[in-house]
XYZ file of C-alpha atoms in Angstrom:
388
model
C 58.660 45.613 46.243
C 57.906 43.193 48.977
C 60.117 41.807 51.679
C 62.248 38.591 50.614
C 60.705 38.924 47.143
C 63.805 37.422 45.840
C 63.356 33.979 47.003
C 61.017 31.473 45.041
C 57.560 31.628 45.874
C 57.449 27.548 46.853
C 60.049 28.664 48.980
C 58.509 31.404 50.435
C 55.431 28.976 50.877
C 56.834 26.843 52.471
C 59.038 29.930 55.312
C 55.768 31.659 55.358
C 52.824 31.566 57.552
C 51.433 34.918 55.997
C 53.806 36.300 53.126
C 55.243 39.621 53.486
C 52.807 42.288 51.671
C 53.735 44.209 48.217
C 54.530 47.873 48.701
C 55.514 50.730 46.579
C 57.392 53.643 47.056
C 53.987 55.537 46.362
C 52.550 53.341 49.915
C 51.513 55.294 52.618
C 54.093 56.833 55.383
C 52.940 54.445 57.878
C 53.785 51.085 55.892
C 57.319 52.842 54.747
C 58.434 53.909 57.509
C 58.152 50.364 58.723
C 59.338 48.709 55.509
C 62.300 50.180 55.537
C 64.665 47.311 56.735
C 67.917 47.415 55.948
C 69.340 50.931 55.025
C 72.395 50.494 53.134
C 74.557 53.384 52.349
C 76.596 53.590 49.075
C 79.244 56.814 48.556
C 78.123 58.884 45.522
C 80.839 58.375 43.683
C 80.632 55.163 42.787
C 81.486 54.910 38.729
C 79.050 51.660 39.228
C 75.947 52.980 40.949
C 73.471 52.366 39.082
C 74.326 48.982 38.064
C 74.984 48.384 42.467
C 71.412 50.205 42.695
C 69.982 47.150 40.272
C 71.960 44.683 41.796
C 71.101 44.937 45.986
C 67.452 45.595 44.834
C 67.845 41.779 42.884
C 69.224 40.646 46.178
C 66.321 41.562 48.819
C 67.134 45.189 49.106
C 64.574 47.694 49.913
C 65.797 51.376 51.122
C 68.947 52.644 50.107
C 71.027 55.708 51.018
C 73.358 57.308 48.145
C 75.979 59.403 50.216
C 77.132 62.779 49.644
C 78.372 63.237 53.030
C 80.984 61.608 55.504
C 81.075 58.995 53.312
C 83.297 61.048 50.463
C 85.657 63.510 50.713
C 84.863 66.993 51.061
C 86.647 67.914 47.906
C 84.903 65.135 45.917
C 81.615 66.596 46.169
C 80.293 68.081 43.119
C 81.678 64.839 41.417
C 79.720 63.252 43.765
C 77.150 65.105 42.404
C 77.549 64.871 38.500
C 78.084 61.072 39.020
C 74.651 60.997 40.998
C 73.085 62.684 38.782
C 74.520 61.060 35.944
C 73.874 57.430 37.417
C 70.056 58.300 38.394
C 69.209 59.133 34.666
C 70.635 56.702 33.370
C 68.795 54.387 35.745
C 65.779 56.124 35.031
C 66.050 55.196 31.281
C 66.757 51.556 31.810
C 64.383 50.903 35.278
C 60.546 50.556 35.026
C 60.803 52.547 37.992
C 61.506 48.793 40.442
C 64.106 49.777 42.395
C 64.739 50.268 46.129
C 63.421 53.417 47.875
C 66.267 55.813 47.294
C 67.525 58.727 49.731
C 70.212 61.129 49.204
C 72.112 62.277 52.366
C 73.158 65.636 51.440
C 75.397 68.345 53.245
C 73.287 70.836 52.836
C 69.468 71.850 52.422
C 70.600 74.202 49.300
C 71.432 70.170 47.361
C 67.997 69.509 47.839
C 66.545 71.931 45.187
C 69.310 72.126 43.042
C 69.387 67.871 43.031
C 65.935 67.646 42.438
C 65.960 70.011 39.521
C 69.772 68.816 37.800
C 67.657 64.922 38.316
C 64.678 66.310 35.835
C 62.644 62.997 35.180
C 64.800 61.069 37.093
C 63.309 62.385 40.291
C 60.475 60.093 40.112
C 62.984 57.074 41.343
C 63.686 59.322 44.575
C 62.244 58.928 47.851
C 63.608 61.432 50.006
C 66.474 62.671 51.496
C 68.486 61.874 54.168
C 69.339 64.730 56.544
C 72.727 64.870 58.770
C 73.288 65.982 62.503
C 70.059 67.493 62.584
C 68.465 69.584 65.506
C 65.573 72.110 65.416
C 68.264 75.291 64.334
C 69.846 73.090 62.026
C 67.360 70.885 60.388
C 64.661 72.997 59.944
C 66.126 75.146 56.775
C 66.309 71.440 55.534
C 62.774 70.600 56.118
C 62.183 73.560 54.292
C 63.925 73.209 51.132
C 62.652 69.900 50.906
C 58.953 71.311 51.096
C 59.796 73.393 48.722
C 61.579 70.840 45.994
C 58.734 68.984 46.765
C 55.963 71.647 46.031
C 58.238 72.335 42.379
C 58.723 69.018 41.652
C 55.328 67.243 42.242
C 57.298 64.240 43.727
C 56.488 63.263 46.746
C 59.515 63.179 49.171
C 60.225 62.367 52.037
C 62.697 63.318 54.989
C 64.853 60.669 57.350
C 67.204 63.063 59.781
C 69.671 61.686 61.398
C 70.513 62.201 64.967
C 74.208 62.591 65.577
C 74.830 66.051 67.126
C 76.982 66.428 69.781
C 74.373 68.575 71.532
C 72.010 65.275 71.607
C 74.895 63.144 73.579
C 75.888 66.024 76.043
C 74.182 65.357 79.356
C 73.706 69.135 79.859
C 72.079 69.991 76.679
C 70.052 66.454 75.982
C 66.598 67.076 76.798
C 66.904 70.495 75.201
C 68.071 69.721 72.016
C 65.463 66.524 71.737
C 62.228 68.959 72.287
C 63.689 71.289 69.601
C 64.164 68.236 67.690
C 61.029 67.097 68.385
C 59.085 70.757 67.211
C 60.660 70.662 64.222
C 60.042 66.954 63.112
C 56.318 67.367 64.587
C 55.615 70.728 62.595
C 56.778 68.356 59.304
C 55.279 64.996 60.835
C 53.892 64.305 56.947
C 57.796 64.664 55.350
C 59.578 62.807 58.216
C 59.729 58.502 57.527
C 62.094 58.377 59.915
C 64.686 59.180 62.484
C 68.040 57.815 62.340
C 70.250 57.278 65.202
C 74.140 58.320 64.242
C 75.992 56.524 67.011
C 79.693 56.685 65.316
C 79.594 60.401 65.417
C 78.320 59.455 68.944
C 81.378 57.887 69.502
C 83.539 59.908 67.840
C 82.860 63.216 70.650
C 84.291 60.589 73.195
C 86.959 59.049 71.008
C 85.161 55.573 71.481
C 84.674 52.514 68.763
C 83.244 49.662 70.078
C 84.978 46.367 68.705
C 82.883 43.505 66.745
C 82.096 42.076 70.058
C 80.616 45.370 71.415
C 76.953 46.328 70.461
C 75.908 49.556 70.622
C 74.422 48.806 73.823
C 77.171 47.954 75.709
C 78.592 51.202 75.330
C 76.775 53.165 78.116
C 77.036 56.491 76.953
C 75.620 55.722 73.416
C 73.153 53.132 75.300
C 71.752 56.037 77.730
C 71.526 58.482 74.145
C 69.208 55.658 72.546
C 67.115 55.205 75.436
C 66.025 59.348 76.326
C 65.623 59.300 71.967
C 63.052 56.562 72.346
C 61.484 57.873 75.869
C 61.154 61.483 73.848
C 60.520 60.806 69.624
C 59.341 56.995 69.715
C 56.081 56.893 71.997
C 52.967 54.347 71.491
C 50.668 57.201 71.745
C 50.213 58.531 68.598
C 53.301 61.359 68.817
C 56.489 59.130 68.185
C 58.838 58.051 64.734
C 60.146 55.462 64.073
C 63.581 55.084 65.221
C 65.590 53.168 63.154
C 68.988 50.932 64.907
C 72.695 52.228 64.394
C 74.901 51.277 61.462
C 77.189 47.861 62.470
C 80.655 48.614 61.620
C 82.421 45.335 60.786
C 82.018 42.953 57.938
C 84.773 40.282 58.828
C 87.535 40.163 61.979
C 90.455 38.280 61.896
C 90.585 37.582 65.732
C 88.179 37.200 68.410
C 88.698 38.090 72.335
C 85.080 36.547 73.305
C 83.561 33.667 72.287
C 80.808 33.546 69.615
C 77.486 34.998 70.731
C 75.758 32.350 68.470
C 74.001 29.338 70.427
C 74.701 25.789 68.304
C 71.484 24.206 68.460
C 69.521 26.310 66.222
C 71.867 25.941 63.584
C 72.123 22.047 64.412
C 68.447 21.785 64.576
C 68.571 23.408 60.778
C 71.479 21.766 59.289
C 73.138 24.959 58.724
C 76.519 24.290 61.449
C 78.393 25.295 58.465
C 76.592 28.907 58.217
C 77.071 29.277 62.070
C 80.569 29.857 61.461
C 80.095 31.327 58.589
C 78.105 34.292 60.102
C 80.947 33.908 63.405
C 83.829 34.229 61.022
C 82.427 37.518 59.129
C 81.487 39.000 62.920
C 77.606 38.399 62.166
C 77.144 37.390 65.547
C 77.246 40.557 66.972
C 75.164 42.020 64.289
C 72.742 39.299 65.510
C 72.169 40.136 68.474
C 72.578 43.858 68.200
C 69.378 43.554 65.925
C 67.607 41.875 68.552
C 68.548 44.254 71.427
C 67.228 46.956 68.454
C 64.128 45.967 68.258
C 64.199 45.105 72.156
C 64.516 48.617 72.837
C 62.052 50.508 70.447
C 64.142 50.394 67.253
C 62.901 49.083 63.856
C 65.679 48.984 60.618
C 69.031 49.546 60.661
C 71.617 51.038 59.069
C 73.837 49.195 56.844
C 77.590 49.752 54.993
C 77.510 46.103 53.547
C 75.347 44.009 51.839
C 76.100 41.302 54.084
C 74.175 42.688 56.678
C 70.865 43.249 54.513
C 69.311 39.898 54.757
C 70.104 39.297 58.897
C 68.207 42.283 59.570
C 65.436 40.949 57.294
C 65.919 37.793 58.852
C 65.441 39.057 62.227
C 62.521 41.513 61.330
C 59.895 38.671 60.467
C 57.394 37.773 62.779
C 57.397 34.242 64.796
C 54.466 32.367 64.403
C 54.131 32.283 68.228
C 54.493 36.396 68.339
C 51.486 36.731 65.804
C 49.410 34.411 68.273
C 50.079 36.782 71.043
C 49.323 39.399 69.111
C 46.123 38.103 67.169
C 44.404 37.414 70.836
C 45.104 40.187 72.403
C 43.636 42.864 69.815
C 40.617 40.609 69.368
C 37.905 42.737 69.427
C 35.312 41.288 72.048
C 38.943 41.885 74.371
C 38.660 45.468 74.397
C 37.544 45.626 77.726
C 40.974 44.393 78.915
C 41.806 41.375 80.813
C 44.595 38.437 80.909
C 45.054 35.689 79.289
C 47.571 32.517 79.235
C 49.022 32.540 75.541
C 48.153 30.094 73.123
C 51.583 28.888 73.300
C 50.939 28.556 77.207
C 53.754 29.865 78.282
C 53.324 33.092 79.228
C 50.443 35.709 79.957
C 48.876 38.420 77.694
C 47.429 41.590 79.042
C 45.361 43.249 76.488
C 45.179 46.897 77.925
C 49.156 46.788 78.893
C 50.022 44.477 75.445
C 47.648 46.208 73.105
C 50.624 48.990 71.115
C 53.107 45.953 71.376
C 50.200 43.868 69.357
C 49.848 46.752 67.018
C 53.339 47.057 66.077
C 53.711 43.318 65.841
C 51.163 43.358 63.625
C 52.491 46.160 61.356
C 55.530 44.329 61.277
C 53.934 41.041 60.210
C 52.182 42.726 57.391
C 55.360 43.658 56.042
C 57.870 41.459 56.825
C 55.522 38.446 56.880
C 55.011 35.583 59.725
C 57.017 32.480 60.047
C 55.303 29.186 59.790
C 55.269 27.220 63.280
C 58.605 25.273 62.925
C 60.516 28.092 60.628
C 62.931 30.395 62.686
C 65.853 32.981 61.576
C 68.071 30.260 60.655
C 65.857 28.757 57.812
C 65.024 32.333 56.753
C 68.743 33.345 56.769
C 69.868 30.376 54.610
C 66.914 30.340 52.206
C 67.857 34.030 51.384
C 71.374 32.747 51.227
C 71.167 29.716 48.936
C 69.112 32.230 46.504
């Protein structure tokens, strides 16, 4: 797998300072975890998984979710389960094993064994599981059982919970429920990729939906959630997760109250006025900049319901050419004494000591997502993956 893999390589030549790296899902933790990009989340059910599973992983795709929770009806669950099963093994006969990294979101941690065991060989395409509304009394028997398919199996496997509890958004009971949360994903730090934020169930305990031109961010309560879950499970130091951004809700609106969020001269500047409103018309703008206020506030990936939205967040994920300048002088290593600097770009100032877990992260991210060349930005790289 690799990060816009799907476009030409004279293409990618010519978008690419430094090409995104090749992975597998047998990488370490630390290069997943980053890596994982867009999230998208398919229902169980569908009679066409495996064929969708082939399909988004053609397109760019690189993590994927298979749903057996909110996303189907309570009643359809063991078909939800025959079907996955069904669709995995069949996948497994036809796949040299290049798919996506795939996670199940189960319901509860007694799937886990039982999936990994009704999968048999097919197991080896899994990654992990996704865990819902988890806190420290909740998630842990889920940690558990996944230990333990793991330990049977032999598969590695890996565990992305997802914060959406009620507990978590109450004021009175936030801090408490995020250092429970936090001793139960630190006791299983090798199993846990990722956290995932759940902000529509955040939403839902306050009977609030923000509209297309809404990001999460604007919506204080869910804005003041994200921020203590980065301040408590996302440090620099050595103890945080990676956090990855809330799901976007809307794939095309009919009518707009506030203008487009989208400035013209990028898109003039590419030739691309004609995906401008493209990406205004199918609400992309907010997506946009909700990505960028993501990774603005700690957050890497995002959660996705439609396949639209895979290649923005890509988009936005790769590294400017002028970001891996910043970062390249200030972990240099005869600057480890500290100090500041004017940027090569010379227009703004680097402090190494204050800069230095930005730099690192940067860095990460370049590996894996690549670096721009000097006169590429998102535009290019969104209509390159496009025209593919």
């Amino acid at each position: 797998m690799r990060h816009f893999g799907q476009i030409a390589p004279d293409v990618r030549k010519r978008l690419f300072h430094q090409e995104p790296c090749t992975f597998t899902a047998d990488s370490p933790a630390r290069l997943l975890s980053a890596a994982l990009g867009a999230t998208l989340y398919s229902p169980a059910t569908r009679p066409s998984l495996a064929d969708d599973i082939q399909k988004q992983g053609a397109r760019g795709l690189v993590s994927m979710v298979l749903c057996l929770e909110d996303s189907i009806d309570d009643a359809d669950v063991p078909v939800g389960e025959a079907n996955l099963v069904r669709q995995l093994t069949d996948l497994e006969k036809r796949s040299d094993g290049d798919v996506p990294l795939l996670f199940i979101r189960v319901r509860t941690p007694e799937q886990i064994p039982d999936l990994v065991s009704r999968l048999g060989p097919a197991v080896r395409l899994l990654s992990g599981f996704v865990l819902p509304k988890f806190t420290e009394e909740r998630g842990v028997p889920f940690l558990e059982a996944l230990a333990a398919a793991e330990a049977g199996s032999g598969r590695r496997l890996f565990a992305m919970p997802v914060l959406e509890s009620p507990d978590l958004l109450y004021r009175e009971s936030r801090v408490q429920t995020l250092e429970g949360i936090f001793r139960a994903v630190d006791k299983y730090r090798d199993r846990v990729l990722a956290l995932r934020l759940g902000v529509t169930d955040f939403c839902s305990s306050y009977g609030l939906r923000r509209g297309p031109d809404m990001t999460a961010y604007d919506v204080q309560i869910v804005a003041s959630v994200i921020a203590d879950v980065v301040n408590m499970l996302a440090r620099a130091d050595g103890t945080g997760f990676t956090v990855t951004g809330p799901v976007w809700e809307y794939f095309r609106v009919q009518e707009r109250m506030f203008k487009p969020q989208l400035r013209q001269s990028p898109f003039l500047e590419g030739q691309a006025v004609e995906l401008r409103q493209k990406l205004i018309e199918h609400s992309m703008d907010g997506l946009l900049r909700e990505i960028s206020l993501d990774r603005a506030n700690g957050l890497l990936g995002k959660t996705c319901i439609h396949p639209s939205h895979v290649l923005p967040v890509h988009a936005l994920s790769v590294v400017s050419h002028e970001e891996f300048s910043d970062a390249q002088d200030i972990l240099r290593p005869e600057r480890c004494g500290g100090g500041v600097m004017r940027s090569a770009y010379t227009n703004k100032m680097n402090e190494v000591k204050p800069h230095r877990a930005w730099a690192e992260r940067t860095l990460l991210r370049a590996e894996i997502f690549g670096v721009a060349n000097e006169d590429i930005g998102f535009v290019e790289l969104l209509a390159a993956g496009l025209a593919d």
